[in-house]
Each structure stands twice: as structure tokens, then as C-alpha cells.
mmCIF file with all atom_site columns, C-alpha atoms in Angstrom:
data_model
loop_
_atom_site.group_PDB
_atom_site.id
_atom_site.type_symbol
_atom_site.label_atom_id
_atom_site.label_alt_id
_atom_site.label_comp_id
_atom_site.label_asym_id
_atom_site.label_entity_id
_atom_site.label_seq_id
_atom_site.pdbx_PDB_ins_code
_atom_site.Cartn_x
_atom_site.Cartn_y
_atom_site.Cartn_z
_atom_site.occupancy
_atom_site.B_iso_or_equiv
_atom_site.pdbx_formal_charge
_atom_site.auth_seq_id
_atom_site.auth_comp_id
_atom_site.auth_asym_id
_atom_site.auth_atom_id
_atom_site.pdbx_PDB_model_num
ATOM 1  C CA . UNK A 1 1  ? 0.000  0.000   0.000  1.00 85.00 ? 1  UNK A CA 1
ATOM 2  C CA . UNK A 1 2  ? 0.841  3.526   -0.907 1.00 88.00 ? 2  UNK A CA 1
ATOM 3  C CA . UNK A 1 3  ? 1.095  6.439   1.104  1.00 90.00 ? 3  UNK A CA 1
ATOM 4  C CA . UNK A 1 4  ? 2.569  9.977   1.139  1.00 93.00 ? 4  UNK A CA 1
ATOM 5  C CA . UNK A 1 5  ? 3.593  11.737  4.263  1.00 93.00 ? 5  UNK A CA 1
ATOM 6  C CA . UNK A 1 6  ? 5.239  15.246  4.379  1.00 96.00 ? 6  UNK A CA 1
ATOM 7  C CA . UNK A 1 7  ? 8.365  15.622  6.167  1.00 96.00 ? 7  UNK A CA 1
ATOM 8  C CA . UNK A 1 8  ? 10.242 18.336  6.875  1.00 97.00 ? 8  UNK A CA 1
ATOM 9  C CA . UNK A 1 9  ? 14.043 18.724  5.025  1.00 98.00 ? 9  UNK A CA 1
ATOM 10 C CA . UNK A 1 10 ? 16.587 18.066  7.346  1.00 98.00 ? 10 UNK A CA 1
ATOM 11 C CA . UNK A 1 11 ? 14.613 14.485  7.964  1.00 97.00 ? 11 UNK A CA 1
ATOM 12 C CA . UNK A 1 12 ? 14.273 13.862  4.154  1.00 97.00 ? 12 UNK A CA 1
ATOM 13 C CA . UNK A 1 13 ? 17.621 15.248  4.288  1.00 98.00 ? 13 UNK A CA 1
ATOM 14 C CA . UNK A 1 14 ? 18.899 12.540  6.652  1.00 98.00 ? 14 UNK A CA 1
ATOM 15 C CA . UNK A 1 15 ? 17.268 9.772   5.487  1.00 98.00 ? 15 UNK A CA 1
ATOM 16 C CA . UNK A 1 16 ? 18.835 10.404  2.261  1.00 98.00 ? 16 UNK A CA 1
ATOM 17 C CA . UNK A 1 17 ? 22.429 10.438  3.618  1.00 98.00 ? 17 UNK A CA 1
ATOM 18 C CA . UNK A 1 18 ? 22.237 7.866   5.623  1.00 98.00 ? 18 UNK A CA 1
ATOM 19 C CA . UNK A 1 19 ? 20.762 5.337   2.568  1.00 98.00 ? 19 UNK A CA 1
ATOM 20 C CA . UNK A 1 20 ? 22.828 6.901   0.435  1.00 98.00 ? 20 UNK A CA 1
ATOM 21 C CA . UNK A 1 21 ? 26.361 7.864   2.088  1.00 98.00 ? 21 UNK A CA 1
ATOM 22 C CA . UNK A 1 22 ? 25.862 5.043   5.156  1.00 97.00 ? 22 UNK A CA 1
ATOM 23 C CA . UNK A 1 23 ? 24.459 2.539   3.255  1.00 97.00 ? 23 UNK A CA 1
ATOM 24 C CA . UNK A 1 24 ? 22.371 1.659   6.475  1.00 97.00 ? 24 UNK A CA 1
ATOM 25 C CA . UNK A 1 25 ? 19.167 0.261   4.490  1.00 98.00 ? 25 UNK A CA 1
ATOM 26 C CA . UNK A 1 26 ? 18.987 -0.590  0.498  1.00 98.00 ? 26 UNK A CA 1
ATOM 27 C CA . UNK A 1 27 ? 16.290 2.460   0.487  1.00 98.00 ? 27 UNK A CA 1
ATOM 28 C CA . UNK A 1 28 ? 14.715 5.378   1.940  1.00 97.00 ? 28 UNK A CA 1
ATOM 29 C CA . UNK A 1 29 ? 11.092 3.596   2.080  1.00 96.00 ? 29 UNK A CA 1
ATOM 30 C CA . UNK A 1 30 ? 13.132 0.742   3.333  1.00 97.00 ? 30 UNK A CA 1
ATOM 31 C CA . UNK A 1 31 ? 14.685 2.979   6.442  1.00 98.00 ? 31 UNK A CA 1
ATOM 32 C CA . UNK A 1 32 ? 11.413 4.960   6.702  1.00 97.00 ? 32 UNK A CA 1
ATOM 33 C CA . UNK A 1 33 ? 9.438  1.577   7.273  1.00 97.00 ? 33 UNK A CA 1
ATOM 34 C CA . UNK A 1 34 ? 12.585 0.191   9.515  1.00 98.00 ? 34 UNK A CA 1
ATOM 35 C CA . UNK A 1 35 ? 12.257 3.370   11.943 1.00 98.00 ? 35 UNK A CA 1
ATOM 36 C CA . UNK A 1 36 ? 8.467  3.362   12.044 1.00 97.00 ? 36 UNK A CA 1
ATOM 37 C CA . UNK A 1 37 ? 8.383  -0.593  12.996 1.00 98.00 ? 37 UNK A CA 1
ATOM 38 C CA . UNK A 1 38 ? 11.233 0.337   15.486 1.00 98.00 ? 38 UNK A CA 1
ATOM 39 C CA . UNK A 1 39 ? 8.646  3.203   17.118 1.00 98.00 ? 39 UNK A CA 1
ATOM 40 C CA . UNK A 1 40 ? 5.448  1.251   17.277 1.00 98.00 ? 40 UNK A CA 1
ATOM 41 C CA . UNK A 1 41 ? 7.384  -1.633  18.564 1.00 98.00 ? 41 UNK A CA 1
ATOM 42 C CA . UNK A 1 42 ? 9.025  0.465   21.497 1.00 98.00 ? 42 UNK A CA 1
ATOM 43 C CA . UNK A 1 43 ? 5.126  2.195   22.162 1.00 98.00 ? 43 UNK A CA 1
ATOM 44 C CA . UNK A 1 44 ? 3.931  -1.632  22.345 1.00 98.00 ? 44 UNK A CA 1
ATOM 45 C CA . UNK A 1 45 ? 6.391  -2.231  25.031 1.00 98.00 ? 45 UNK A CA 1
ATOM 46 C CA . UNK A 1 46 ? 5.396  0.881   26.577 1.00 98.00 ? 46 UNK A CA 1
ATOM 47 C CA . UNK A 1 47 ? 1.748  -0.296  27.052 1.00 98.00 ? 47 UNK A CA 1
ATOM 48 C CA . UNK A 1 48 ? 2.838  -3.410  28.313 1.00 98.00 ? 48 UNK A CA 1
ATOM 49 C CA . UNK A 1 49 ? 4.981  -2.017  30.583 1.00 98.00 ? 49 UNK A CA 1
ATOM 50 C CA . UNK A 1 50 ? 2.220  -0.134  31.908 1.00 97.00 ? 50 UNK A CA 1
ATOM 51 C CA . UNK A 1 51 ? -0.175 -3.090  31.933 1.00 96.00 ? 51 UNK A CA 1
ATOM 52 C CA . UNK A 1 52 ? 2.302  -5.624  34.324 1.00 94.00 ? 52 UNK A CA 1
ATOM 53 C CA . UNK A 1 53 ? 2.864  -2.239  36.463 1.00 96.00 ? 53 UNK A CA 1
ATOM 54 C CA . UNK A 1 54 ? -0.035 -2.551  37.369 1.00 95.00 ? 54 UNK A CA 1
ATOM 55 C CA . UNK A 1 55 ? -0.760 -6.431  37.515 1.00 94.00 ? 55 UNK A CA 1
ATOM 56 C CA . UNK A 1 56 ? 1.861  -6.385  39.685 1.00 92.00 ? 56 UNK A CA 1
ATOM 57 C CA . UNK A 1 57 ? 0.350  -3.658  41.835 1.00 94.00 ? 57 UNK A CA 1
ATOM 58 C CA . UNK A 1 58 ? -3.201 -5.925  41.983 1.00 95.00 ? 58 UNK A CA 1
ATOM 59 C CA . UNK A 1 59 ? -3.851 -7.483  45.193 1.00 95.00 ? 59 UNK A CA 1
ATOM 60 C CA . UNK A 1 60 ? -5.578 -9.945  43.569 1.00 95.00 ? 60 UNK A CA 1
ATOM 61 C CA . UNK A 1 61 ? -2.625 -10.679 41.171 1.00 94.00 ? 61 UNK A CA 1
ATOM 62 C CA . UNK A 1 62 ? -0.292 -10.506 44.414 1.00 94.00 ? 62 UNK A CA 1
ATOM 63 C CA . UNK A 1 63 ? -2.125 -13.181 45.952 1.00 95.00 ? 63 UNK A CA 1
ATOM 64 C CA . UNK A 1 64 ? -2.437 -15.180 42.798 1.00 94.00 ? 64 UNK A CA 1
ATOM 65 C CA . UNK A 1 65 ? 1.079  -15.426 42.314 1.00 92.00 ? 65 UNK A CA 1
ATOM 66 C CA . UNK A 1 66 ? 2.183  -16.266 45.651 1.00 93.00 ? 66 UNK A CA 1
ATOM 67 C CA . UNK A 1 67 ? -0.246 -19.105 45.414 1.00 92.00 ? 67 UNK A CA 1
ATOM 68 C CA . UNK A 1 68 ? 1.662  -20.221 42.035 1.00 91.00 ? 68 UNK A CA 1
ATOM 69 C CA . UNK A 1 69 ? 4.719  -19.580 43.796 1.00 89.00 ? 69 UNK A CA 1
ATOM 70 C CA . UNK A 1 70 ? 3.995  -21.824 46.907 1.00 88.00 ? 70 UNK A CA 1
ATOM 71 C CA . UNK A 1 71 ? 1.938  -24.617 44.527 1.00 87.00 ? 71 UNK A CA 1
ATOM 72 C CA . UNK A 1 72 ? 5.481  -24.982 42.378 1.00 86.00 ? 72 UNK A CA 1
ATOM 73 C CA . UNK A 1 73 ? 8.075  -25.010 45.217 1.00 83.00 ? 73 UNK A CA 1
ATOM 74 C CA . UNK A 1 74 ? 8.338  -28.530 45.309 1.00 81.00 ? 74 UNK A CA 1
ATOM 75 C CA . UNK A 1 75 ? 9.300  -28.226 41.722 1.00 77.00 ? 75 UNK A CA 1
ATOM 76 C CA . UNK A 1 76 ? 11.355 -25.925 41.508 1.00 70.00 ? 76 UNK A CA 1
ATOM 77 C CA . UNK A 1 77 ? 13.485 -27.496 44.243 1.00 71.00 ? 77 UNK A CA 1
ATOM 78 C CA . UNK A 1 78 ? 13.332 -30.571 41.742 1.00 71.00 ? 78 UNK A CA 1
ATOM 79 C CA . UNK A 1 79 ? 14.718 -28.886 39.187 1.00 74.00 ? 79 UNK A CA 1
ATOM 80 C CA . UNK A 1 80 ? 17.032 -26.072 40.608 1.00 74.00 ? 80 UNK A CA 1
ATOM 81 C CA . UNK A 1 81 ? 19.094 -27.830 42.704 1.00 66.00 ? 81 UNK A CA 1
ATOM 82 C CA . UNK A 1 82 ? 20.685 -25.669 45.567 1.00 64.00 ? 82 UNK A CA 1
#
């Protein structure tokens, strides 16, 4: 799919140099695509930062876990030896 953005030019500047001079992609759609990937990847992880912040703030979670945790003692003993 096609699209056309407007950016300003020193980033259509820099894009340029750095396909063209730094060889860092094979194109300027190709580095465009590779940055914006790179950013909505990094936002995800943001989010789900934000969402196990607060699982782990949840009570509910809290006790949850520590149930897990006390359920698979016995195996973890089994399998990490001391």
C-alpha cells in the first residue's frame, strides 16, 4: 500500500544520507518503514509495561502469584538444585 507523508528537510535530508552515504538500508522507504516498525514496537512495550505495572500492583494478582509460587516449590526445588 501507498502512502505519502510530508516531512520536513533536514529528515528527508537525513534519510537520504544515511541510505545513500551510510548505506544503512537498500532504500529510503526501506529505512522509513525500519524506523516506524522500530517506534510502534518500542510504544507496544510501553503499554505493556504499563499493563504488568499494574498487575503487579493488583492485590488480587499478588495473591495469585504467591499461590503459584507456593503450589510450584516442590518443583522448583526438583529442578534447581541448591
Amino acid at each position: 500500500m501507498q502512502r505519502t507523508y510530508s516531512l520536513s528537510v533536514e529528515i528527508v535530508d537525513q534519510v537520504r544520507r544515511l541510505v545513500e552515504e551510510q548505506r544503512i538500508a537498500p532504500s529510503q522507504d526501506a529505512l522509513v518503514e525500519r524506523a516506524l516498525v522500530d517506534f510502534l514496537m518500542a510504544e507496544r512495550h510501553k503499554i505493556e509495561a504499563r499493563i504488568f505495572a499494574q498487575a503487579a500492583a493488583d492485590p488480587e494478582v499478588q495473591a495469585e502469584l504467591a499461590c503459584l509460587e507456593q503450589e510450584c516449590a516442590p518443583l522448583d526445588r526438583e529442578t534447581w538444585p541448591e
